[in-house]
């Protein structure tokens, strides 16, 4: 445990699964108090009970990130229940792989709502609190934003490029207030989302050959705990095995 994060409060979206769940576990081990955001009460309760074993104080908030009302409601509950918010981690995300030709407005909207609009407005709602703490905001992006978009990814890639732009623009706005912004760009990571991608691609799935969610969490902690003379702005992290 580093003294740096101990006693701080973090808000995490997508905390019930994959990368978000690993980040929540890693931050709890750092002695942080956590506000977990998820849309499924049962999964949230299960995650909360599991993380409470670390001795950290854990709160759970049911929120459908497709809904602005739900985001506003959750943010005001978090602010009411917590004297401080130091860190926000945006990990929730959706991917629908398909050719542009078959993509419906609902498919495009879902990825835009969860991957772009939700982190944008949740950040907006929590920003005064984060500024008060000279805190940090982490956007879980994708290695797709550092490449040319491949086939079947137009809607998802567009959403992640947009998320990168939001992070970069926000950084210029809030650095003068002492707030640091990190975008992390993971490659294929062994989560439920990636398993579905392998199914779509009709490829055999070997979780052990991929980047692990805990690897991503470790990279985030290392960036968050940098001395205040430094800001890690962008972290690219890929599976070591490039097959
Ligand atoms: N896995 C990869 O290879 C990979 C690579 C690059 C980037 N990423 C990015 O990493 C992030 C985490 O992905 P993951 O791989 O950990 O996926 P995951 O295991 O499928 O987790 C996604 C999380 O987002 C939550 N979520 C989705 N829609 C939501 C909504 N409308 N309201 C509230 N929560 C919602 C899910 O909640 P439920 O548990 O209720 O479904 C889940 O907790 C995403 O932003 C993804 O784009 C993943």
CSV table of C-alpha atoms in Angstrom, one decimal, residues 15 17 23 29 91 99 114 122-123 126 138 148 154-155 175 181 213 216-217 224 229 233-234:
chain,number,residue,atom,x,y,z
A,15,UNK,CA,-17.1,-1.6,-11.1
A,17,UNK,CA,-17.0,-6.4,-14.1
A,23,UNK,CA,-9.4,-1.3,-10.5
A,29,UNK,CA,-6.1,-2.5,-1.3
A,91,UNK,CA,-14.4,2.2,-16.9
A,99,UNK,CA,-20.5,-3.3,-40.3
A,114,UNK,CA,-22.3,4.8,-22.3
A,122,UNK,CA,-20.6,12.3,-14.7
A,123,UNK,CA,-17.3,14.2,-14.8
A,126,UNK,CA,-18.4,15.7,-9.9
A,138,UNK,CA,-9.1,8.4,-15.4
A,148,UNK,CA,-6.8,3.4,-37.7
A,154,UNK,CA,-16.9,2.3,-36.7
A,155,UNK,CA,-19.4,3.2,-33.9
A,175,UNK,CA,-4.7,21.4,-14.9
A,181,UNK,CA,-6.3,13.6,-16.2
A,213,UNK,CA,-7.6,-6.6,-16.0
A,216,UNK,CA,-4.5,-2.4,-16.3
A,217,UNK,CA,-5.3,-1.7,-12.7
A,224,UNK,CA,-2.2,7.9,-10.0
A,229,UNK,CA,5.5,17.3,-10.1
A,233,UNK,CA,-1.4,11.9,-19.5
A,234,UNK,CA,-1.6,8.7,-21.7
